[in-house]
Coordinates of C-alpha atoms in Angstrom, one line a residue:
Chain A
M1 CA -15.7 23.5 1.1
P2 CA -12.0 23.2 2.1
L3 CA -11.4 22.2 5.7
D4 CA -10.3 25.2 7.7
N5 CA -9.7 24.0 11.2
S6 CA -7.1 21.2 10.9
N7 CA -3.6 22.4 11.6
I8 CA -0.4 20.5 11.9
V9 CA 1.8 22.4 14.4
S10 CA 4.6 19.9 14.9
A11 CA 5.7 16.7 13.2
A12 CA 8.6 14.3 13.5
Q13 CA 9.9 10.8 12.9
T14 CA 12.5 8.5 14.3
K15 CA 15.2 7.1 12.1
F16 CA 13.8 4.3 9.9
G17 CA 15.7 1.0 9.5
A18 CA 16.7 -2.1 11.3
L19 CA 16.7 -0.5 14.8
K20 CA 18.4 -3.2 16.9
G21 CA 17.6 -3.1 20.6
V22 CA 14.8 -0.6 20.3
T23 CA 11.3 -1.9 21.1
L24 CA 7.9 -0.8 19.7
R25 CA 7.1 1.4 22.7
E26 CA 10.5 3.0 22.8
M27 CA 10.3 4.0 19.1
F28 CA 6.8 5.3 19.7
S29 CA 7.9 7.3 22.7
E30 CA 10.8 8.9 20.9
A31 CA 8.7 10.1 18.0
V32 CA 6.0 11.4 20.4
D33 CA 8.6 13.3 22.4
K34 CA 10.0 14.9 19.3
A35 CA 6.5 16.0 18.2
T36 CA 5.4 17.2 21.6
V37 CA 7.8 18.4 24.3
D38 CA 10.7 18.9 22.0
A39 CA 8.5 21.0 19.7
G40 CA 7.0 23.1 22.5
V41 CA 3.7 21.2 22.8
P42 CA 3.2 20.1 26.4
K43 CA 1.9 16.5 26.6
K44 CA -0.8 17.6 29.0
D45 CA -2.3 19.7 26.2
I46 CA -3.1 16.5 24.2
Q47 CA -6.7 15.5 24.5
A48 CA -6.8 12.3 22.5
A49 CA -4.5 10.0 20.5
F50 CA -5.0 8.3 17.1
I51 CA -2.4 5.6 16.5
G52 CA -1.6 3.7 13.3
S53 CA -0.1 0.2 13.7
F54 CA -0.6 -2.7 11.3
I55 CA 0.1 -6.0 12.9
P56 CA 2.1 -5.9 16.2
E57 CA 0.2 -9.0 17.2
M58 CA 2.3 -11.1 14.7
L59 CA 5.5 -9.0 14.7
V60 CA 6.0 -8.4 18.5
H61 CA 3.2 -10.5 20.0
Q62 CA 1.3 -7.4 21.3
G63 CA -2.3 -6.4 20.8
H64 CA -4.2 -3.5 22.4
T65 CA -1.3 -1.3 21.7
A66 CA -2.8 2.2 22.0
P67 CA -3.0 2.4 25.8
L68 CA 0.2 0.5 26.2
L69 CA 2.1 2.9 24.0
M70 CA 0.5 6.0 25.5
D71 CA 1.3 4.8 29.0
F72 CA 5.0 4.4 28.1
A73 CA 5.0 7.8 26.5
G74 CA 3.7 9.3 29.8
M75 CA 0.2 10.1 28.5
K76 CA -2.1 7.6 30.0
G77 CA -5.7 8.6 30.8
I78 CA -6.8 10.2 27.6
P79 CA -8.7 8.4 24.8
A80 CA -6.3 6.4 22.7
T81 CA -7.3 4.3 19.8
R82 CA -5.3 2.2 17.3
H83 CA -6.2 2.2 13.6
E84 CA -5.5 -0.8 11.5
D85 CA -5.8 -0.5 7.7
A86 CA -2.6 -2.4 6.7
C87 CA -0.1 0.1 5.2
A88 CA -2.7 2.9 5.3
A89 CA -3.0 2.6 9.1
G90 CA -1.1 5.8 9.7
A91 CA -3.2 7.9 7.3
T92 CA -6.5 6.5 8.5
A93 CA -5.4 7.5 12.0
L94 CA -4.6 11.0 10.8
R95 CA -8.0 11.2 9.0
A96 CA -9.8 10.2 12.2
A97 CA -7.9 13.0 14.0
V98 CA -8.9 15.5 11.3
M99 CA -12.6 14.5 11.8
A100 CA -12.2 14.8 15.6
I101 CA -10.8 18.3 15.3
E102 CA -13.3 19.4 12.6
S103 CA -16.2 18.1 14.6
G104 CA -15.2 20.4 17.5
M105 CA -14.9 17.6 19.9
Y106 CA -11.2 18.2 20.5
D107 CA -8.7 21.1 20.1
T108 CA -5.4 19.3 20.3
V109 CA -4.7 15.7 19.4
L110 CA -1.8 13.4 18.8
V111 CA -1.4 11.3 15.6
A112 CA 1.3 8.6 15.6
G113 CA 2.2 5.5 13.7
V114 CA 4.6 2.8 14.6
E115 CA 5.8 -0.7 13.5
K116 CA 8.6 -3.0 14.7
M117 CA 9.3 -5.5 11.9
T118 CA 12.8 -6.7 12.3
S119 CA 12.4 -8.6 15.5
V120 CA 11.1 -11.6 13.5
S121 CA 12.8 -13.3 10.5
T122 CA 12.2 -11.9 7.0
N123 CA 10.0 -14.9 6.2
K124 CA 7.9 -14.3 9.3
A125 CA 7.6 -10.6 8.4
T126 CA 6.6 -11.5 4.9
E127 CA 3.9 -13.8 6.3
A128 CA 2.6 -11.0 8.6
L129 CA 2.5 -8.6 5.6
A130 CA 0.5 -11.2 3.6
A131 CA -2.3 -10.9 6.2
A132 CA -3.1 -7.6 4.5
A133 CA -4.3 -9.6 1.4
D134 CA -7.2 -12.0 1.1
D135 CA -6.1 -15.1 2.8
E136 CA -8.8 -17.5 1.7
F137 CA -8.9 -16.6 -2.0
E138 CA -5.4 -15.3 -2.8
S139 CA -2.6 -15.5 -0.2
S140 CA -3.3 -19.2 0.4
M141 CA -2.2 -20.1 -3.1
G142 CA 1.1 -18.3 -2.6
L143 CA 0.4 -14.8 -3.9
T144 CA 2.8 -12.5 -2.0
F145 CA 2.8 -8.7 -1.8
P146 CA 5.6 -8.3 -4.3
G147 CA 3.5 -10.7 -6.4
V148 CA 0.4 -8.4 -6.2
F149 CA 2.5 -5.6 -7.6
G150 CA 4.2 -7.9 -10.1
I151 CA 0.8 -8.6 -11.5
A152 CA 0.0 -4.8 -11.7
A153 CA 3.4 -4.2 -13.3
V154 CA 2.8 -6.9 -16.0
A155 CA -0.6 -5.3 -16.8
H156 CA 1.0 -1.8 -17.0
M157 CA 3.8 -3.0 -19.2
Q158 CA 1.4 -4.7 -21.5
K159 CA -1.0 -1.8 -21.8
Y160 CA 1.4 1.1 -21.8
G161 CA 4.8 -0.3 -22.7
T162 CA 6.3 0.5 -19.3
T163 CA 9.6 -1.3 -18.9
E164 CA 11.7 -2.8 -16.1
E165 CA 14.2 0.0 -16.7
D166 CA 11.5 2.6 -16.1
M167 CA 10.8 1.0 -12.8
A168 CA 14.5 0.8 -11.9
R169 CA 14.7 4.6 -12.5
V170 CA 12.1 5.1 -9.7
A171 CA 14.5 3.2 -7.4
V172 CA 17.5 5.2 -8.5
K173 CA 15.6 8.5 -7.8
A174 CA 14.4 7.2 -4.4
H175 CA 18.0 6.3 -3.4
K176 CA 19.3 9.6 -4.7
N177 CA 16.8 11.5 -2.6
A178 CA 17.4 9.4 0.5
S179 CA 21.2 9.8 0.2
T180 CA 20.8 13.2 1.9
N181 CA 18.1 12.2 4.4
P182 CA 19.8 11.2 7.7
L183 CA 16.5 9.5 8.8
A184 CA 16.5 7.1 5.8
Q185 CA 17.2 3.4 6.0
F186 CA 19.4 3.5 2.8
Q187 CA 21.5 6.7 2.5
K188 CA 23.3 5.6 -0.6
E189 CA 22.8 6.3 -4.3
I190 CA 22.5 3.4 -6.6
S191 CA 23.3 3.2 -10.3
L192 CA 20.7 2.2 -12.9
E193 CA 22.8 -1.0 -13.5
K194 CA 22.6 -1.9 -9.9
A195 CA 18.9 -1.2 -9.7
M196 CA 18.5 -3.6 -12.7
T197 CA 20.3 -6.5 -11.0
P198 CA 18.2 -9.5 -12.0
R199 CA 17.5 -10.7 -8.5
Y200 CA 13.8 -11.4 -9.0
I201 CA 11.4 -11.3 -6.0
A202 CA 8.2 -11.5 -8.1
W203 CA 8.9 -11.1 -11.8
P204 CA 9.1 -8.5 -13.2
L205 CA 9.9 -6.9 -9.8
K206 CA 13.5 -7.3 -8.6
L207 CA 15.1 -6.6 -5.2
F208 CA 15.6 -2.9 -5.9
D209 CA 11.9 -2.5 -6.9
C210 CA 10.8 -3.4 -3.4
S211 CA 10.7 -1.3 -0.2
P212 CA 12.5 -2.8 2.7
I213 CA 11.3 -4.3 6.0
S214 CA 11.8 -1.6 8.6
D215 CA 11.3 -0.4 12.1
G216 CA 10.3 3.2 12.9
A217 CA 7.7 5.6 14.3
A218 CA 6.4 9.0 13.4
A219 CA 4.1 11.5 15.2
L220 CA 2.4 14.9 14.8
V221 CA 0.2 17.2 16.7
L222 CA -3.0 18.4 15.1
T223 CA -4.9 21.4 16.5
S224 CA -7.8 23.7 15.8
T225 CA -6.9 27.0 14.2
E226 CA -7.4 28.9 17.4
K227 CA -5.2 26.6 19.4
A228 CA -2.5 26.5 16.8
K229 CA -1.4 30.0 17.6
Q230 CA -0.2 28.8 21.0
Y231 CA 2.4 26.6 19.4
T232 CA 3.4 28.2 16.1
D233 CA 3.0 31.2 13.8
L234 CA 3.1 29.0 10.8
P235 CA 1.1 25.7 10.8
V236 CA 0.4 23.5 7.9
K237 CA -3.3 23.1 7.1
I238 CA -5.0 20.0 5.9
T239 CA -7.6 21.4 3.5
G240 CA -8.9 18.3 1.8
T241 CA -9.0 14.6 2.8
G242 CA -10.3 11.6 0.9
Q243 CA -10.5 7.9 1.7
A244 CA -11.8 5.0 -0.4
S245 CA -11.9 1.3 -0.4
A246 CA -11.7 -1.3 -3.2
S247 CA -11.9 -5.1 -3.5
M248 CA -9.1 -6.9 -1.6
N249 CA -8.8 -9.4 -4.4
L250 CA -6.9 -8.3 -7.5
C251 CA -9.0 -10.7 -9.5
D252 CA -12.1 -8.7 -8.7
R253 CA -10.8 -5.6 -10.3
D254 CA -11.6 -4.6 -13.8
D255 CA -8.4 -2.6 -14.3
L256 CA -5.1 -3.8 -13.0
T257 CA -3.1 -0.8 -14.3
S258 CA -4.7 1.6 -11.8
F259 CA -5.9 1.4 -8.2
S260 CA -9.5 2.7 -8.0
A261 CA -9.3 3.5 -4.3
S262 CA -6.4 5.9 -5.1
V263 CA -8.3 7.6 -7.9
D264 CA -11.5 7.9 -5.7
A265 CA -9.7 9.1 -2.6
S266 CA -7.7 11.7 -4.6
R267 CA -10.8 13.1 -6.4
T268 CA -12.6 13.4 -3.0
A269 CA -9.6 15.2 -1.5
Y270 CA -9.1 17.6 -4.4
K271 CA -12.8 18.4 -4.5
M272 CA -12.8 19.2 -0.8
A273 CA -9.8 21.4 -1.1
G274 CA -11.2 23.1 -4.2
L275 CA -7.9 22.3 -6.0
E276 CA -6.7 20.1 -8.8
A277 CA -3.6 18.1 -9.5
K278 CA -2.1 21.0 -11.5
D279 CA -2.2 23.1 -8.3
M280 CA 0.1 20.7 -6.4
D281 CA 3.7 21.7 -6.0
F282 CA 4.8 18.2 -5.2
A283 CA 3.6 14.8 -4.0
V284 CA 4.4 12.1 -1.5
V285 CA 3.0 8.8 -2.7
H286 CA 3.0 5.2 -1.5
D287 CA 5.9 3.7 -3.3
C288 CA 6.0 0.3 -1.6
F289 CA 7.2 -0.9 -5.0
T290 CA 8.6 1.1 -7.9
I291 CA 5.5 0.3 -10.1
A292 CA 3.3 1.6 -7.3
E293 CA 4.9 5.0 -7.5
I294 CA 4.4 5.1 -11.3
I295 CA 0.7 4.1 -11.0
A296 CA 0.1 6.4 -8.0
S297 CA 1.5 9.4 -10.0
E298 CA -1.2 8.6 -12.6
D299 CA -4.0 7.8 -10.2
I300 CA -3.6 11.2 -8.3
G301 CA -3.8 12.9 -11.7
F302 CA -0.2 14.2 -11.9
F303 CA 0.1 12.4 -15.3
K304 CA -2.3 10.7 -17.7
P305 CA -2.7 7.0 -17.4
G306 CA 0.4 5.4 -19.0
E307 CA 2.6 8.5 -18.8
G308 CA 4.0 8.0 -15.3
A309 CA 7.0 6.2 -16.5
K310 CA 7.9 8.8 -19.0
A311 CA 7.7 11.5 -16.3
V312 CA 10.3 9.6 -14.3
N313 CA 12.6 9.2 -17.3
D314 CA 12.3 12.9 -18.1
G315 CA 13.2 13.9 -14.6
V316 CA 9.8 15.5 -14.0
T317 CA 9.4 13.7 -10.7
A318 CA 13.0 14.4 -9.5
R319 CA 13.5 16.6 -6.5
D320 CA 14.4 19.5 -8.9
G321 CA 11.8 18.6 -11.5
D322 CA 8.5 20.3 -12.2
K323 CA 6.5 17.8 -10.2
P324 CA 8.7 16.3 -7.5
I325 CA 7.5 13.0 -6.1
N326 CA 8.9 11.6 -2.8
P327 CA 11.6 14.2 -2.5
M328 CA 13.0 12.7 0.7
G329 CA 13.3 9.2 -0.6
G330 CA 9.9 7.5 -0.2
L331 CA 9.1 4.1 1.3
K332 CA 11.5 2.6 -1.2
A333 CA 14.7 4.1 0.3
V334 CA 13.6 5.7 3.6
G335 CA 11.9 2.4 4.7
H336 CA 8.4 1.2 5.3
P337 CA 7.6 0.4 8.9
V338 CA 4.0 -0.2 7.9
G339 CA 1.9 1.6 10.5
A340 CA 4.3 4.5 10.7
T341 CA 4.4 5.2 7.0
G342 CA 1.2 7.3 6.6
V343 CA 2.2 9.5 9.5
K344 CA 5.7 9.8 8.2
Q345 CA 4.4 10.9 4.8
A346 CA 2.6 13.8 6.6
V347 CA 5.8 14.6 8.4
V348 CA 7.5 14.9 5.0
L349 CA 4.8 17.2 3.7
Y350 CA 5.0 19.3 6.9
R351 CA 8.8 19.8 6.6
E352 CA 8.8 20.4 2.9
L353 CA 5.9 22.8 3.0
L354 CA 7.6 24.8 5.8
G355 CA 10.9 24.9 3.9
D356 CA 12.5 22.8 6.5
A357 CA 13.7 19.9 4.5
G358 CA 17.4 20.8 4.2
P359 CA 19.2 19.4 1.2
N360 CA 15.9 17.6 0.3
Q361 CA 13.9 20.9 0.0
V362 CA 11.8 21.3 -3.1
S363 CA 11.8 24.8 -4.7
K364 CA 8.0 25.3 -4.8
H365 CA 6.3 24.4 -1.5
D366 CA 3.0 26.0 -0.9
T367 CA 0.6 23.1 -1.6
A368 CA 1.1 19.4 -1.7
I369 CA -0.6 16.0 -1.8
M370 CA 0.0 12.8 0.2
H371 CA -1.2 9.4 -0.9
N372 CA -1.1 6.4 1.4
F373 CA -2.6 3.0 0.5
G374 CA -3.1 -0.2 2.3
G375 CA -2.3 -3.8 1.3
T376 CA -3.4 -4.6 -2.2
G377 CA -4.7 -1.0 -2.6
A378 CA -8.0 -1.9 -0.9
T379 CA -7.7 1.2 1.3
A380 CA -6.4 4.6 0.1
V381 CA -6.2 7.9 1.9
V382 CA -5.2 11.1 0.2
N383 CA -4.7 14.5 1.9
I384 CA -4.1 17.9 0.5
M385 CA -2.1 20.2 2.6
R386 CA -0.9 23.8 2.3
R387 CA 1.2 26.2 4.4
A388 CA -1.0 28.5 6.4
D389 CA 0.4 31.7 4.8
A390 CA 0.3 30.3 1.2
Chain B
M1 CA -23.4 -30.1 -1.2
S2 CA -25.8 -27.6 0.3
E3 CA -28.0 -25.5 -2.0
K4 CA -26.8 -22.2 -0.5
P5 CA -23.1 -21.9 -1.4
T6 CA -20.6 -21.4 1.4
V7 CA -16.9 -20.3 1.3
E8 CA -16.0 -23.5 3.0
E9 CA -17.5 -25.6 0.3
Y10 CA -16.1 -23.4 -2.4
L11 CA -12.6 -24.1 -1.1
K12 CA -13.4 -27.8 -0.6
N13 CA -14.6 -28.1 -4.2
I14 CA -11.2 -26.9 -5.3
Q15 CA -9.5 -29.6 -3.1
D16 CA -11.8 -32.1 -4.7
S17 CA -11.0 -30.9 -8.3
Q18 CA -14.6 -29.9 -8.7
F19 CA -14.4 -26.1 -9.1
K20 CA -17.7 -24.3 -9.0
A21 CA -18.5 -20.6 -9.0
Y22 CA -21.3 -18.8 -7.3
K23 CA -24.2 -17.5 -9.4
C24 CA -26.7 -14.8 -8.5
V25 CA -30.2 -16.3 -8.3
D26 CA -31.7 -12.9 -9.2
C27 CA -29.7 -11.7 -12.1
G28 CA -27.6 -14.7 -13.1
M29 CA -24.2 -13.1 -12.7
V30 CA -21.4 -15.7 -12.2
I31 CA -19.1 -14.8 -9.3
A32 CA -15.8 -16.3 -8.2
P33 CA -14.2 -16.1 -5.8
P34 CA -17.3 -16.0 -3.6
S35 CA -19.0 -12.7 -2.6
G36 CA -21.8 -12.3 -0.1
S37 CA -23.6 -10.0 -2.5
C38 CA -23.9 -9.8 -6.2
Y39 CA -21.6 -7.2 -8.0
G40 CA -24.3 -6.8 -10.6
C41 CA -27.6 -6.3 -8.7
G42 CA -26.7 -6.4 -5.0
S43 CA -28.8 -9.5 -4.2
S44 CA -27.4 -11.9 -1.6
K45 CA -29.2 -14.9 -3.0
M46 CA -26.6 -17.2 -4.5
E47 CA -26.5 -20.7 -6.0
W48 CA -23.8 -22.9 -7.4
A49 CA -22.8 -22.6 -11.0
N50 CA -20.7 -25.0 -13.2
V51 CA -18.2 -23.3 -15.4
S52 CA -16.9 -24.2 -18.8
G53 CA -13.3 -24.0 -17.6
K54 CA -12.3 -21.8 -20.5
G55 CA -10.5 -18.6 -19.8
K56 CA -8.1 -15.9 -20.9
L57 CA -4.9 -14.8 -19.3
V58 CA -5.3 -11.2 -17.9
S59 CA -2.0 -10.8 -16.0
F60 CA 0.5 -12.8 -14.0
T61 CA 3.7 -12.8 -12.0
V62 CA 6.3 -15.3 -11.1
I63 CA 6.9 -15.7 -7.3
H64 CA 10.6 -16.2 -6.5
I65 CA 10.6 -15.3 -2.8
A66 CA 7.8 -16.8 -0.8
P67 CA 6.9 -17.4 2.8
D68 CA 8.1 -20.7 4.3
E69 CA 4.9 -22.5 3.4
F70 CA 5.5 -22.0 -0.3
A71 CA 9.3 -21.7 -0.4
E72 CA 9.9 -25.2 -1.9
E73 CA 7.5 -24.5 -4.7
T74 CA 9.3 -21.4 -6.1
P75 CA 9.6 -20.2 -8.8
Y76 CA 5.9 -20.4 -9.6
Y77 CA 3.3 -18.5 -11.6
I78 CA 0.3 -16.8 -10.1
A79 CA -2.1 -15.5 -12.8
I80 CA -5.4 -13.6 -13.1
V81 CA -7.7 -15.4 -15.4
E82 CA -11.0 -14.2 -16.9
L83 CA -13.4 -17.1 -17.2
A84 CA -15.6 -17.3 -20.3
E85 CA -18.5 -16.7 -17.8
G86 CA -17.1 -13.2 -17.2
T87 CA -15.7 -13.5 -13.7
R88 CA -12.0 -13.3 -12.9
V89 CA -10.1 -15.6 -10.5
S90 CA -6.5 -15.8 -9.2
A91 CA -4.8 -19.2 -9.8
R92 CA -1.6 -21.0 -10.4
L93 CA -0.5 -21.1 -14.0
L94 CA 0.9 -24.3 -15.3
G95 CA 2.6 -25.3 -18.6
Y96 CA 4.9 -22.3 -18.9
D97 CA 8.6 -22.1 -17.9
P98 CA 8.8 -19.9 -14.8
L99 CA 12.2 -18.8 -15.9
K100 CA 10.9 -17.6 -19.3
P101 CA 8.0 -15.3 -18.3
E102 CA 8.7 -13.0 -21.2
E103 CA 7.4 -15.7 -23.5
V104 CA 3.9 -15.7 -21.9
K105 CA 1.4 -13.7 -23.9
L106 CA -1.4 -11.9 -22.1
G107 CA -4.8 -12.7 -23.7
S108 CA -3.8 -16.4 -24.3
D109 CA -6.5 -19.0 -24.0
V110 CA -6.2 -21.1 -20.9
K111 CA -8.2 -23.9 -19.4
L112 CA -9.1 -25.0 -15.9
D113 CA -6.8 -27.4 -14.1
Y114 CA -5.5 -28.1 -10.6
E115 CA -2.0 -28.3 -9.2
D116 CA -1.2 -30.9 -6.6
T117 CA 1.5 -30.3 -4.1
E118 CA 3.6 -32.7 -2.0
S119 CA 1.7 -31.6 1.1
G120 CA -1.5 -32.9 -0.5
K121 CA -3.0 -29.4 -0.8
K122 CA -4.4 -28.5 -4.2
Y123 CA -4.4 -25.2 -6.0
L124 CA -6.8 -23.8 -8.5
A125 CA -4.8 -23.6 -11.7
F126 CA -4.9 -23.0 -15.4
K127 CA -2.9 -24.3 -18.3
P128 CA -2.6 -23.4 -22.0
A129 CA -5.8 -24.4 -23.9

């Protein structure tokens, strides 16, 4: 049965990028204010908070972040819990909130995600990110995150003939979409030639195949259907949700051209929503690397395995294509403050579904899918959302 | 070496150039890197297994940008290798030019080796058979 009681009534994000002079708690507070008081939801109405943050311990030397952040945002006292599932932290926080509302325990809850990554050097941030992979068996021999996706790319290229140019086209699309998104880290189009600059990070992945290191926060308010009426005439409903896990180690996977957790989570979410990939008007997927978008587009069933690259080349996934993917610019060009990303993806769905995405608006926007995954793809969360009047 | 395999000893074996896999006592499945339960039958009874050292190259990447700890070693290959015994491991790949990755053929036969580093640390590695 589709979920019927989970309604997003407001959603917002801070600008993503290297936000100099802005601390973790300040970013959090800004996103929360935008999603609550600025959107007509009094903070006193919030009964519990679910917060995604990946690794503030290493990035800003701060653990136990949920109460700290809520205190700064003027909301101490209510239950506040941090969720950590690497890059899927935001979406697992959202999913916990959905379960809390659907259970009837709460009527109105806050979901937020935040990460401050630029207060340490790029090498330190890379080291912190590597903690999302298996340290004893893979990271300790020098396998990096770009390396993980480089291995997936080589397997995909070998099996399906995907090329470096196909991947570069994903970057070109991301930058084009982000060029009109004032909240994006990179608001500049790039040429295919530039995207192909042979500055290798982890062959065959080059600089422009990789999402950047970013700061940022995102927040939304989730309510029961009854409560939603207090805040808006038109909420966005989460009608299906799926989560799955897979081995942390790449070497323990039979197929390196697909992420099984993404496939499993999306099938669960579609089944719950009573919908299929063909019913989706657009998708927001976890494009931490360009190859990740191509694979995700196949894993969520938008395209057959091996046909994701062709869809990019044919413009099918462009903002004005038949199946737009990441119409506001994705992780690749908007930025990837790890714990914020899953919540930010929900913010994008909310805005697009309501028709509130300005120059980045897709033409068909009744129903959509978001896909957020963590680390090496060992956690994946997929949500199906539709506008309440659709 | 204890009868019941441990992760600590698995890692030490590599440092000693004596790679060994886990093997499920109940169904015989060979497993590496270690798992607390068998992928085949779910049993948590494990013993050590010697391997032939023969494998096939499944996929790879070349790391150009690495954390400080590995920065001096770049560029270097990391590969996924399927051992003749059926299990897959991640390892360094030796004997290929890291600046000519397009010449490396997936499915190539490789054999077990080890890579020594200046720091004295050793990596599990494979080289062309």
